[in-house]
CSV table of C-alpha atoms in Angstrom, one decimal:
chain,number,residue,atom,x,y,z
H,1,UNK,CA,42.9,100.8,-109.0
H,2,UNK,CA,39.0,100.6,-108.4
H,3,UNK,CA,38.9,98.1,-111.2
H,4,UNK,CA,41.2,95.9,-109.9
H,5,UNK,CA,39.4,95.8,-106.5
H,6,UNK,CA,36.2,95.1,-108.3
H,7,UNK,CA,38.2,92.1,-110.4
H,8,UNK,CA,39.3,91.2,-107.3
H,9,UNK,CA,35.9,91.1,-105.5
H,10,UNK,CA,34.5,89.1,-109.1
H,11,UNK,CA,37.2,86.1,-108.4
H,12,UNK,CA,36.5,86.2,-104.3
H,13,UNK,CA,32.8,85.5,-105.1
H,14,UNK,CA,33.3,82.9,-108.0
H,15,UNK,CA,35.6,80.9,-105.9
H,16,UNK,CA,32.9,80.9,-102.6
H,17,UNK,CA,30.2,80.0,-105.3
H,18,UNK,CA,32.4,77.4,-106.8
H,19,UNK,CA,32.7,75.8,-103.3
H,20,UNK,CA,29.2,75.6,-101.9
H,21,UNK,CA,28.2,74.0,-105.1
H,22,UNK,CA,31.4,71.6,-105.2
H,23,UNK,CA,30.3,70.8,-101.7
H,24,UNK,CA,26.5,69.9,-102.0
H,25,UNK,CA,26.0,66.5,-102.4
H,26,UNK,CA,22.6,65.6,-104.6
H,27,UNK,CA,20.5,62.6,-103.3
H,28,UNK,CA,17.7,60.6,-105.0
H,29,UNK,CA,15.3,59.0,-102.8
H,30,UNK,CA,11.6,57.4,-103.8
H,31,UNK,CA,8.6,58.2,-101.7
H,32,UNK,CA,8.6,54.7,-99.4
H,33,UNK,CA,12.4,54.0,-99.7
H,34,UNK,CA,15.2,53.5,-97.5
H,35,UNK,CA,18.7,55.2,-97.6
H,36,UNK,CA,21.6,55.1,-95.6
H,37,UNK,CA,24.5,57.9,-95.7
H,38,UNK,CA,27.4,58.9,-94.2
H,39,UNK,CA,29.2,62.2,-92.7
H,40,UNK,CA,32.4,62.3,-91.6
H,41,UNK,CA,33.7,64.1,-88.7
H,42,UNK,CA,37.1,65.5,-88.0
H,43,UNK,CA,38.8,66.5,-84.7
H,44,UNK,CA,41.6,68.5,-86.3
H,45,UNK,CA,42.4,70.2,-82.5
H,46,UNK,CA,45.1,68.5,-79.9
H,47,UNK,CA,42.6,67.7,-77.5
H,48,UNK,CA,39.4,65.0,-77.8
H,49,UNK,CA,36.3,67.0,-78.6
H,50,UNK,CA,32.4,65.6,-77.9
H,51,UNK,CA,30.4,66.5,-81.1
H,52,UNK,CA,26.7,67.3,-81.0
H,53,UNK,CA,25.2,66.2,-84.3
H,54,UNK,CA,22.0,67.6,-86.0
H,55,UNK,CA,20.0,69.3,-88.9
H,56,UNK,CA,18.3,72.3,-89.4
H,57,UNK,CA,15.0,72.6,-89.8
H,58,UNK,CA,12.3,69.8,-88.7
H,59,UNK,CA,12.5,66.8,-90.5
H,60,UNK,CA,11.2,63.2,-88.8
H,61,UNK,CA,12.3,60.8,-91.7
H,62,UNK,CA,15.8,62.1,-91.7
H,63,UNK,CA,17.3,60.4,-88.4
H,64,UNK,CA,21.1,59.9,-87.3
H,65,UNK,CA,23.3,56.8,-86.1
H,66,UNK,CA,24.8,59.2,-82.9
H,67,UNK,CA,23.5,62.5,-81.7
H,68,UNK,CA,26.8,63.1,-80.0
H,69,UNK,CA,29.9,61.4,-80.5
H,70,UNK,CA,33.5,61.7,-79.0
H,71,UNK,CA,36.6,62.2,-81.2
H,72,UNK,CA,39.7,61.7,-80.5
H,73,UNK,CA,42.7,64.2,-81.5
H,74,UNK,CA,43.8,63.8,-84.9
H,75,UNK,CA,41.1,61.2,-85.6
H,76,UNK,CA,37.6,60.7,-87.5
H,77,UNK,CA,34.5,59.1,-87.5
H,78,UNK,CA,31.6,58.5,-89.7
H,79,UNK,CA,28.1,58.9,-88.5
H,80,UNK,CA,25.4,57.3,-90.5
H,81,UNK,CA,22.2,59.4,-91.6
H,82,UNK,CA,19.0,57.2,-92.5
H,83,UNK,CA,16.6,59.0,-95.0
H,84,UNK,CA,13.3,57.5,-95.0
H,85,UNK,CA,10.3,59.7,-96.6
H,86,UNK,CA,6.9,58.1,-95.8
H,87,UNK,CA,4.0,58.5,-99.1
H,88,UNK,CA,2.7,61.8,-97.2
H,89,UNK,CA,6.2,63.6,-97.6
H,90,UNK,CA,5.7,65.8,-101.4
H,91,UNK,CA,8.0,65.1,-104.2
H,92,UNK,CA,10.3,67.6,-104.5
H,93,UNK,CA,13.9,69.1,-103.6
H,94,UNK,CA,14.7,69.6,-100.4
H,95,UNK,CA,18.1,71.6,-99.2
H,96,UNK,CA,19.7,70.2,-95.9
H,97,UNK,CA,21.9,71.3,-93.6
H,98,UNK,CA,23.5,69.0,-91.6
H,99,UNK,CA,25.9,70.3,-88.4
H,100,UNK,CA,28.3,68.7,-86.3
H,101,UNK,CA,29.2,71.2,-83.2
H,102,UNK,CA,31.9,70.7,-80.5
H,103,UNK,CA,32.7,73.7,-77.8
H,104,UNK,CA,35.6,74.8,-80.6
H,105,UNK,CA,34.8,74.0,-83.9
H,106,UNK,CA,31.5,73.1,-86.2
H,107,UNK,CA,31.3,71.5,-89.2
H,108,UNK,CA,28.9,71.4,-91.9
H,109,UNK,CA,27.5,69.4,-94.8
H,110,UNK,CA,25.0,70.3,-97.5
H,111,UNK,CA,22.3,67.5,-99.0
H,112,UNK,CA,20.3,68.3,-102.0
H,113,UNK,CA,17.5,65.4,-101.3
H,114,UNK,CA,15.3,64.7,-104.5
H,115,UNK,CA,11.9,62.9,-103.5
H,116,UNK,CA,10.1,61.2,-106.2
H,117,UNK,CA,6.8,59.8,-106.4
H,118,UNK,CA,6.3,56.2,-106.2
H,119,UNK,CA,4.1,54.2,-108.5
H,120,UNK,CA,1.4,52.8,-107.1
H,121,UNK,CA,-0.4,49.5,-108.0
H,122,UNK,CA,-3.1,50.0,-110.9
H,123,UNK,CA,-6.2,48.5,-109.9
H,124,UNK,CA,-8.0,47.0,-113.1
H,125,UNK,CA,-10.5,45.1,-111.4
H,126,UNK,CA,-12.4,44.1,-108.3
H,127,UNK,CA,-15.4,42.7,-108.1
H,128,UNK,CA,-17.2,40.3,-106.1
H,129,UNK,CA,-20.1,37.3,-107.3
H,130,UNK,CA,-21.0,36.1,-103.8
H,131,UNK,CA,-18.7,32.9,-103.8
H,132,UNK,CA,-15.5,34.7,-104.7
H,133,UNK,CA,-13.9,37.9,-104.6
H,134,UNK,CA,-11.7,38.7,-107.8
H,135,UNK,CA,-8.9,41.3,-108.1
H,136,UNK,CA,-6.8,42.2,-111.3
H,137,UNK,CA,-3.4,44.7,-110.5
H,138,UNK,CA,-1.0,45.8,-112.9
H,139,UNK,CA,2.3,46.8,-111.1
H,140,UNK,CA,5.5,48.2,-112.4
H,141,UNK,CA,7.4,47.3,-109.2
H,142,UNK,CA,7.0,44.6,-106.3
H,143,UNK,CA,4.8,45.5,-103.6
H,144,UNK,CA,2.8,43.5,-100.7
H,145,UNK,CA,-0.9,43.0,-100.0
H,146,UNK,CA,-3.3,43.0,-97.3
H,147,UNK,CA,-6.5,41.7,-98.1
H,148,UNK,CA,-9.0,42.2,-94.6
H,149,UNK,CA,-12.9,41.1,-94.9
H,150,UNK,CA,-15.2,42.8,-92.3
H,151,UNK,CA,-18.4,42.2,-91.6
H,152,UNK,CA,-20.6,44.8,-89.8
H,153,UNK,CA,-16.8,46.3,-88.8
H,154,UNK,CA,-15.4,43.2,-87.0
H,155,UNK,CA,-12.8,41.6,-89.5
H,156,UNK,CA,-13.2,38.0,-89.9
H,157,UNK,CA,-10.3,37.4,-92.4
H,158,UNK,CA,-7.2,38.7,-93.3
H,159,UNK,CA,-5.2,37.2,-96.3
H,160,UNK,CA,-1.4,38.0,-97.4
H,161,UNK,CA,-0.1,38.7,-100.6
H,162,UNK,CA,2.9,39.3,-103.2
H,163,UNK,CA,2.8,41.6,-106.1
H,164,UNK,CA,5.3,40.9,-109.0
H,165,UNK,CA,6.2,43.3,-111.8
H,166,UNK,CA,3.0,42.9,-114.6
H,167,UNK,CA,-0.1,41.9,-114.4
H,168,UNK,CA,-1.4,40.0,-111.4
H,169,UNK,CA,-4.3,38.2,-110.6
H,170,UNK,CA,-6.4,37.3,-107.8
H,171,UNK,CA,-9.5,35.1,-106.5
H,172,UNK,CA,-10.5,35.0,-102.9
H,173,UNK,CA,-13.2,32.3,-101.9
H,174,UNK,CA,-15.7,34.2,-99.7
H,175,UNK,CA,-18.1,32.4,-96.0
H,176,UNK,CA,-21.2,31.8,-97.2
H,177,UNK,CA,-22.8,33.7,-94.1
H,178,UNK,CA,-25.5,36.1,-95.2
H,179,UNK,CA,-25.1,40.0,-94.6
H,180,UNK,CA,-23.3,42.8,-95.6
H,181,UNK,CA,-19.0,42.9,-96.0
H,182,UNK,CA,-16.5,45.3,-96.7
H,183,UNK,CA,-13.1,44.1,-98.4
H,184,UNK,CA,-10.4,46.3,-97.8
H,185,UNK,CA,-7.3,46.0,-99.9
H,186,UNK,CA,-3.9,47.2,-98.3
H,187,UNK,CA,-0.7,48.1,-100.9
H,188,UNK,CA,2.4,48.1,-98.9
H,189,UNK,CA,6.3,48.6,-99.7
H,190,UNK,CA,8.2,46.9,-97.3
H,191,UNK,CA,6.6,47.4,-94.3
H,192,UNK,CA,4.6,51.3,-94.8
H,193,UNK,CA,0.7,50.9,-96.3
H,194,UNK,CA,1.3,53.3,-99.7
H,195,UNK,CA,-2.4,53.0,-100.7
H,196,UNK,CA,-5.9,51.4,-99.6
H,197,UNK,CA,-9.2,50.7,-101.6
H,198,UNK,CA,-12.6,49.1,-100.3
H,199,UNK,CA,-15.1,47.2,-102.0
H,200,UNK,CA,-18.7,46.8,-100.6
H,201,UNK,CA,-20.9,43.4,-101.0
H,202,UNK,CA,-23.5,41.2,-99.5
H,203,UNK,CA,-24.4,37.8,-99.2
H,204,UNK,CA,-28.2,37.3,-99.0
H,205,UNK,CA,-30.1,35.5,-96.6
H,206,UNK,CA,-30.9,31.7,-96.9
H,207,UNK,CA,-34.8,31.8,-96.3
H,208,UNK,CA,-35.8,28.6,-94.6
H,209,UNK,CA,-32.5,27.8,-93.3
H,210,UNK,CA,-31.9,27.7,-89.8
H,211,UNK,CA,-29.1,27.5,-87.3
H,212,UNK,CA,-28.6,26.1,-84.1
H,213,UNK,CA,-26.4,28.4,-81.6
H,214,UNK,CA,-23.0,27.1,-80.6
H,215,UNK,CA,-22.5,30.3,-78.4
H,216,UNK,CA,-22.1,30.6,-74.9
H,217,UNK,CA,-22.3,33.2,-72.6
H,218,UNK,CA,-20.8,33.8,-69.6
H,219,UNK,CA,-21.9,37.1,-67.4
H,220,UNK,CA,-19.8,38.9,-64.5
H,221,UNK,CA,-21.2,42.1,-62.6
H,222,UNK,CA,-19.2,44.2,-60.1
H,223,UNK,CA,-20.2,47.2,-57.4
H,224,UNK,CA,-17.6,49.8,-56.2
H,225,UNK,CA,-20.2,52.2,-54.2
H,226,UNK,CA,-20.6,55.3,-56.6
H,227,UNK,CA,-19.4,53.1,-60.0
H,228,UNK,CA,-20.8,49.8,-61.0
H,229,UNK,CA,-20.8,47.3,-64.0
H,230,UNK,CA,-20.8,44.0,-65.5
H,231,UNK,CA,-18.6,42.2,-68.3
H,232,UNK,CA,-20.9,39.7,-70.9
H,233,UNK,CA,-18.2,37.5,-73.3
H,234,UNK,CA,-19.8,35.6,-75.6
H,235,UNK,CA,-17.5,32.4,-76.5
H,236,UNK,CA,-18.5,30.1,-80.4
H,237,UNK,CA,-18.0,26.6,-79.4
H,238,UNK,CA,-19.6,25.5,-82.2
H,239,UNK,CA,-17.5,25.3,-86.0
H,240,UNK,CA,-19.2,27.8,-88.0
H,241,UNK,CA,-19.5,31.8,-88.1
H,242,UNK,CA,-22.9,33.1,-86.2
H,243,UNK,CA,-24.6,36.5,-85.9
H,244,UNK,CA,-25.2,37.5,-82.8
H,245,UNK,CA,-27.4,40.3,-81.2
H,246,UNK,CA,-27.4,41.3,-77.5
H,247,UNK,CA,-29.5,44.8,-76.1
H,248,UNK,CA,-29.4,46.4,-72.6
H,249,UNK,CA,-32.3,48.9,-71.6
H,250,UNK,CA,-31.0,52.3,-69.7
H,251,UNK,CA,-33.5,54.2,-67.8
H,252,UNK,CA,-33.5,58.1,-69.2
H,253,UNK,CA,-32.7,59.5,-65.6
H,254,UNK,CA,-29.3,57.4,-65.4
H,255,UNK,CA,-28.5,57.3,-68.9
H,256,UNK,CA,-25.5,60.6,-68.7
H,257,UNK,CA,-23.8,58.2,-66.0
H,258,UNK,CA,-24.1,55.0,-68.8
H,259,UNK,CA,-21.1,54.2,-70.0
H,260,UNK,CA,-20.8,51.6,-73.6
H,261,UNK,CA,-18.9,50.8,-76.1
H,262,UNK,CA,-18.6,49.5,-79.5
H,263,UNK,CA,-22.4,49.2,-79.7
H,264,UNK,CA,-24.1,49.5,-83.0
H,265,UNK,CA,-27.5,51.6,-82.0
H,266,UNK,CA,-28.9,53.4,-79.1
H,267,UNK,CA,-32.8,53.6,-79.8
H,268,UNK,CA,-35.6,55.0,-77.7
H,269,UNK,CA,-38.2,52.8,-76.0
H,270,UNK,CA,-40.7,54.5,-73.2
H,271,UNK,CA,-38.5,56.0,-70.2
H,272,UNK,CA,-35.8,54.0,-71.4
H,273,UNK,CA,-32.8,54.2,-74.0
H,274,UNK,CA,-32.2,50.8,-75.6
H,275,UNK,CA,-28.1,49.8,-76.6
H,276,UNK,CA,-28.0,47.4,-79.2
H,277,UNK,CA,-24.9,45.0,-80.2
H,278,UNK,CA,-24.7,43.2,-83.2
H,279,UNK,CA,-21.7,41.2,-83.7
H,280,UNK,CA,-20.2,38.3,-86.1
H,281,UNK,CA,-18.5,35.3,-84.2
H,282,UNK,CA,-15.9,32.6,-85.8
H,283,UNK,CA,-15.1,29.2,-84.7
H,284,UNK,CA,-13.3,29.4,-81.2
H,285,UNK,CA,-13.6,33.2,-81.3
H,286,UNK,CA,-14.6,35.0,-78.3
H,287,UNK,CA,-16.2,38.7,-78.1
H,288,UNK,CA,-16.7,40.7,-74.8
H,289,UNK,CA,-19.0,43.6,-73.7
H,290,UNK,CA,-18.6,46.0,-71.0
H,291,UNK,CA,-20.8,48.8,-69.6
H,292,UNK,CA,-20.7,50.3,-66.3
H,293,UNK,CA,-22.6,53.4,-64.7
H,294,UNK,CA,-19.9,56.1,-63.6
H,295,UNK,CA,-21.8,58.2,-60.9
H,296,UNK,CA,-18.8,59.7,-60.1
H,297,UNK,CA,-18.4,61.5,-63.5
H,298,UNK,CA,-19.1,64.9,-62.8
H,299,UNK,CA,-16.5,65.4,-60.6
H,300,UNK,CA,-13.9,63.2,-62.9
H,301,UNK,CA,-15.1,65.6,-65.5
H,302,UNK,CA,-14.2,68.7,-63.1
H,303,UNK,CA,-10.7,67.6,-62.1
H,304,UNK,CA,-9.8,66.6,-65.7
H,305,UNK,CA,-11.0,70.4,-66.8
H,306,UNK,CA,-8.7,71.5,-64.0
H,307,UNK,CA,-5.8,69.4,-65.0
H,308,UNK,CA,-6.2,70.5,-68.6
H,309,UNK,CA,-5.8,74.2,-67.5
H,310,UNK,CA,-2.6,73.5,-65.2
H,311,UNK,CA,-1.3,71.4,-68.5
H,312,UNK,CA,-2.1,74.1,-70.7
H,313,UNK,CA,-0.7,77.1,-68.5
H,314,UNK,CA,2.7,74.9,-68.0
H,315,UNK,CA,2.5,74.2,-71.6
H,316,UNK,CA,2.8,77.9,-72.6
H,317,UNK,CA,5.6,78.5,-70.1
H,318,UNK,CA,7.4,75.6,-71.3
H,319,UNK,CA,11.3,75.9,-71.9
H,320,UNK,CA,11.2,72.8,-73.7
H,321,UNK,CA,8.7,71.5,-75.9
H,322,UNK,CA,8.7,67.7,-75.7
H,323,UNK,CA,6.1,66.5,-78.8
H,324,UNK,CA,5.5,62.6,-78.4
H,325,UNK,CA,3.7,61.4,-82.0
H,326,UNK,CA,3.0,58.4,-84.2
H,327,UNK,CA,4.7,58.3,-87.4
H,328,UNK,CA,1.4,57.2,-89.3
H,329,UNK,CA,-2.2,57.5,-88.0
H,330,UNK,CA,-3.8,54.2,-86.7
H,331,UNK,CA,-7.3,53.9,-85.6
H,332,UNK,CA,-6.6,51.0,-83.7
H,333,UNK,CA,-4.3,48.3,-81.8
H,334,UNK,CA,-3.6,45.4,-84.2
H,335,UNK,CA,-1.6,42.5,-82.9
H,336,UNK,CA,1.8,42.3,-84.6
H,337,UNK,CA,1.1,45.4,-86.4
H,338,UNK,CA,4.5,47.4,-86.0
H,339,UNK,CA,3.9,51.1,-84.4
H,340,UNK,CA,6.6,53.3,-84.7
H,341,UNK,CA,6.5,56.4,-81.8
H,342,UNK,CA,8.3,59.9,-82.5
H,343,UNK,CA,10.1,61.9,-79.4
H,344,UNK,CA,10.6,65.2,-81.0
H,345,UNK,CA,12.9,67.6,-78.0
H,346,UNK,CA,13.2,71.4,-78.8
H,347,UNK,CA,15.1,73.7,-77.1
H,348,UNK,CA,13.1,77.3,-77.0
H,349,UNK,CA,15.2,79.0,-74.8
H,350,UNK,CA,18.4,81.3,-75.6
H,351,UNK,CA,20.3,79.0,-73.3
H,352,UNK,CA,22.2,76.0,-73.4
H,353,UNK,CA,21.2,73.3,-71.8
H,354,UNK,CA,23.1,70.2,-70.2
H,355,UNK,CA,22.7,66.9,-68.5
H,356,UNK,CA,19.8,66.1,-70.8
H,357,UNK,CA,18.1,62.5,-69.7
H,358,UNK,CA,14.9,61.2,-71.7
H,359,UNK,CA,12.7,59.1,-70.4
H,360,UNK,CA,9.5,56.7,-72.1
H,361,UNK,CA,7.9,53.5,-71.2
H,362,UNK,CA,7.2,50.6,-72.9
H,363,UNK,CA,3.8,49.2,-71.4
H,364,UNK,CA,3.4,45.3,-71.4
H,365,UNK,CA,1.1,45.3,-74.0
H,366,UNK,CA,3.6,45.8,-76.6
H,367,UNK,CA,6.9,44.2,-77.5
H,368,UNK,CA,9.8,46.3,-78.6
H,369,UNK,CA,11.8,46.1,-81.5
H,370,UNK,CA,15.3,46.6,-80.4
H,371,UNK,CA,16.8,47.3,-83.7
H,372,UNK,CA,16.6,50.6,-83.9
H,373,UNK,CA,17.1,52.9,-87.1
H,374,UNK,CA,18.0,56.2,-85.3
H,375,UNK,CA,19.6,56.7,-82.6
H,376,UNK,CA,19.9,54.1,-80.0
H,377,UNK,CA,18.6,54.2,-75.9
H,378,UNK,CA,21.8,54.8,-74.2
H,379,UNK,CA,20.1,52.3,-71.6
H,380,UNK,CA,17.0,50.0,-71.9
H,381,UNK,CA,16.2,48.7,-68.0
H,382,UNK,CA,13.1,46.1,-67.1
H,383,UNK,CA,10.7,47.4,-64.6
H,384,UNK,CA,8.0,44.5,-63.7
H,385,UNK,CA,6.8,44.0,-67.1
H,386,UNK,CA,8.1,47.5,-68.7
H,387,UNK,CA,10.2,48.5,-70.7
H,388,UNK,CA,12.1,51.9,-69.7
H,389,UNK,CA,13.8,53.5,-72.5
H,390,UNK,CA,16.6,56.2,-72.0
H,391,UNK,CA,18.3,58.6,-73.7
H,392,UNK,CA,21.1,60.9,-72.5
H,393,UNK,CA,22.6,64.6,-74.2
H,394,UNK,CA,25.4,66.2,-72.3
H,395,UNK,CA,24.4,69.3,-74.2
H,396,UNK,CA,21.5,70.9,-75.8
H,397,UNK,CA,22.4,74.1,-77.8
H,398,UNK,CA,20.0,77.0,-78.1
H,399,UNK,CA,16.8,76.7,-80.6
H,400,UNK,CA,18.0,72.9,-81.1
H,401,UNK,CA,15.6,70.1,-82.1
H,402,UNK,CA,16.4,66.2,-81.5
H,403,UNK,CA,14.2,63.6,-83.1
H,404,UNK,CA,14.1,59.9,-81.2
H,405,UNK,CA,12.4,57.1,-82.3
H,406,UNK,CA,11.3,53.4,-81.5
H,407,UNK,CA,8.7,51.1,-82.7
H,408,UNK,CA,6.9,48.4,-80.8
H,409,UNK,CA,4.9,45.3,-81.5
H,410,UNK,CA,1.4,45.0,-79.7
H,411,UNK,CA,1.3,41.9,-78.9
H,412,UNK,CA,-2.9,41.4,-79.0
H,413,UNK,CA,-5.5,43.8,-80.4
H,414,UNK,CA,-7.9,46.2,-78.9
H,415,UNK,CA,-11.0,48.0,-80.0
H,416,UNK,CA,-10.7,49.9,-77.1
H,417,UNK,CA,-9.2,53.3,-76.9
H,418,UNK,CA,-5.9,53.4,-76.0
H,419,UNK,CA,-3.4,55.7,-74.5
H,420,UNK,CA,0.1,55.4,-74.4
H,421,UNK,CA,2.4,57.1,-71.2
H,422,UNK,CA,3.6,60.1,-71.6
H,423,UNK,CA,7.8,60.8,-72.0
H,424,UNK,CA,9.8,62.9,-69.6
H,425,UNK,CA,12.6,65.1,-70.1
H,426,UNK,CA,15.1,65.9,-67.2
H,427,UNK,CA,17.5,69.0,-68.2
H,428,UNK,CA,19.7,71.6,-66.0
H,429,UNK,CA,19.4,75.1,-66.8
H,430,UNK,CA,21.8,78.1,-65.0
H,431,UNK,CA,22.4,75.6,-62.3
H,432,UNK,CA,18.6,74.3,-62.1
H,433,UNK,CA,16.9,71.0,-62.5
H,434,UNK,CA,13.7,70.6,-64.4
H,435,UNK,CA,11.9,68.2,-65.8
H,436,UNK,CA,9.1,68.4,-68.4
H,437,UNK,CA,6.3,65.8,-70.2
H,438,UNK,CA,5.2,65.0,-72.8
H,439,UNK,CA,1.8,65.0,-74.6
H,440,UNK,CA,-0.2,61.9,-74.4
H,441,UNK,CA,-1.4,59.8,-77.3
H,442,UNK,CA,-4.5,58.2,-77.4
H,443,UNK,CA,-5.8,55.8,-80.3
């Protein structure tokens, strides 16, 4: 009799093996690719059923069609699931579990998701002999390139690119403008910068050779009582790139309330600090500086301390943890360079929550790009010049985590720092109404 029962036991435990292997399906994704797959719901009940679709675990470049979809009796639907690793994301297998949840019934399905490395461009040679700039890549698949000169930081050309399968080669004519550049090479596969090299090299000076100034400078100051400034913007009239160097002396008693930017050196002369910028102008090109004197800082500095405490202490309190990110870092705003944000929503309590509305803003700066890969804004509404994104969950289930995710265009470029408004999350919890932000980005 016991053997039977242990036979018995053997077959039970084959047959539950047999089926979570039949049931895992085995994907094979390169590092920089795009995939799009599909899982099928079915409302098998008599009634129609609103399912809440998600996976476990935290992963941004896995994103879904519909985070909640109704079915009706009897029928099904197929939600699409976009797998995108980025080059940071390891090569390797990676076991997902993928749930959709109504108030009777849940169903499941099981990825096995293979990430592979991808190849990147072999860079045989670059080198530079003052007139051009020459670059030799051998390539095994097709990528893009990005090909930005700076000099002294300020890029002052940018040149686009194919790479074909084999052996590729490259010359760049170079200004003849004296000083020192920096030529940074971008790889990219589709749109997502897989790898980056820079090469260093100078022009020399033309002894004997001089240049009249085509630039002209225009000067605005402004007094508000306890903060003051003025705005210099240099505009090249003229049809060939110039040098330009501008200074501003600081006495040493003001100089904590002296506020600048972008300048290349702050040296010491007497009782006074000296700020030195040096910058290169093109044809038609315009540069600005900016300084002001901020007497007012100590107390900004007080209240911000303040608010960083009250944000902290209702950050560790938090029943939901809204984390706004960037998908890749950027250092700065470059026009027409597409940014794409992350709204990650996780729910910490114990509790279900319901009537979930998010909230984020699109400031006029940038331009969105309303084809989304993930999940859709249930509304998009135009406020003066804004954008106003929103999102809606009837439910949030205990422990949950939803990913959303749009990208913009800026539509110019700052040096500047930059920071982008925070999101908001309305929920309702035992009969309550809160709301919660966001962290704040700034570039």
């Amino acid at each position: 009799m016991r053997k039977e029962i242990n036979l018995f036991i053997f077959v039970l435990v084959f047959l539950c093996s047999f089926g979570a292997v039949y049931g895992l399906e085995t994907v094979t994704i390169q590092q920089g690719e795009f995939k799009e797959l599909l899982f099928e719901i079915n409302n098998t009940c008599d009634e129609p059923l609103r399912y809440s679709i998600y996976s476990i675990g935290w992963y941004p470049w896995i994103l879904f069609s519909y985070s909640q979809i109704l079915i009706q009796p009897g029928e099904s639907e197929e939600i699409s699931i976009f797998l995108q690793p980025s080059t940071v994301i390891e090569e390797g297998d990676y076991y997902i579990k993928l749930i959709a949840k109504s108030r009777i019934d849940e169903m499941e399905k099981y990825l096995k998701i293979i990430v592979t490395d991808l190849k990147k461009p072999e860079v045989k040679e670059f080198v530079c002999d003052g007139r051009n700039l020459g670059l030799v890549i051998n390539s095994e698949e097709d990528f893009g390139l990005i090909l930005e000169i700076y000099k002294e930081d300020h890029l002052i050309k940018r040149i686009e690119e194919n790479i074909s399968v084999g052996e590729n080669s490259f010359t760049f004519p170079l200004d003849s403008e004296y000083g020192d550049y920096v030529a940074k090479v971008s790889f990219l596969k589709g749109a997502m910068a897989i790898d980056r090299i820079n090469k260093s090299y100078s022009i020399q000076y033309l002894e004997g050779v001089k240049q009249e100034s085509d630039i002209v400078e225009s000067r605005s100051d402004w007094n508000y009582y306890l903060v003051s400034g003025s705005r210099i913007v240099f505009d090249n009239k003229g049809r060939t790139t110039e040098n330009k160097k501008y200074s501003v002396l600081v006495d040493k008693s003001t100089d904590s309330f002296f506020t600048a930017t972008d300048y290349k050196e702050k040296l010491v002369e007497g009782n006074s600090y000296k700020y030195v910028w040096e910058f290169v102008l093109l044809p038609n090109q315009k540069y600005i500086i900016s300084y002001s004197y901020n007497y007012s800082l100590f107390l900004i500095l007080c209240l911000a301390i303040i608010s960083f405490v009250v944000l902290f202490g209702r950050s560790v309190r938090m029943e939901v943890k809204v984390k706004k990110s960037l998908t890749k870092r950027i250092d700065k705003l470059k026009e027409g360079k597409k940014i794409t944000i992350c709204i990650e929503i996780i729910n910490k309590t114990k509790h279900e929550l319901s009537n979930v509305l998010i909230e984020d803003y699109v400031q006029p700066i940038f331009k969105l790009n309303k084809e989304f890969t993930g999940i859709r804004p249930d509304k998009i509404i135009k406020i003066g010049a804004k954008d106003k994104l929103i999102w809606k969950i009837s439910r949030l289930e205990p422990k949950e985590t939803r990913i959303f995710a749009y990208t913009i265009i800026p539509r110019v470029g700052l040096i500047e720092t930059y920071s982008f408004s925070l999101a908001k999350v309305k929920y309702k919890i035992k009969d309550l109404v809160k709301e919660v932000f966001s962290n704040q980005i700034t570039i």
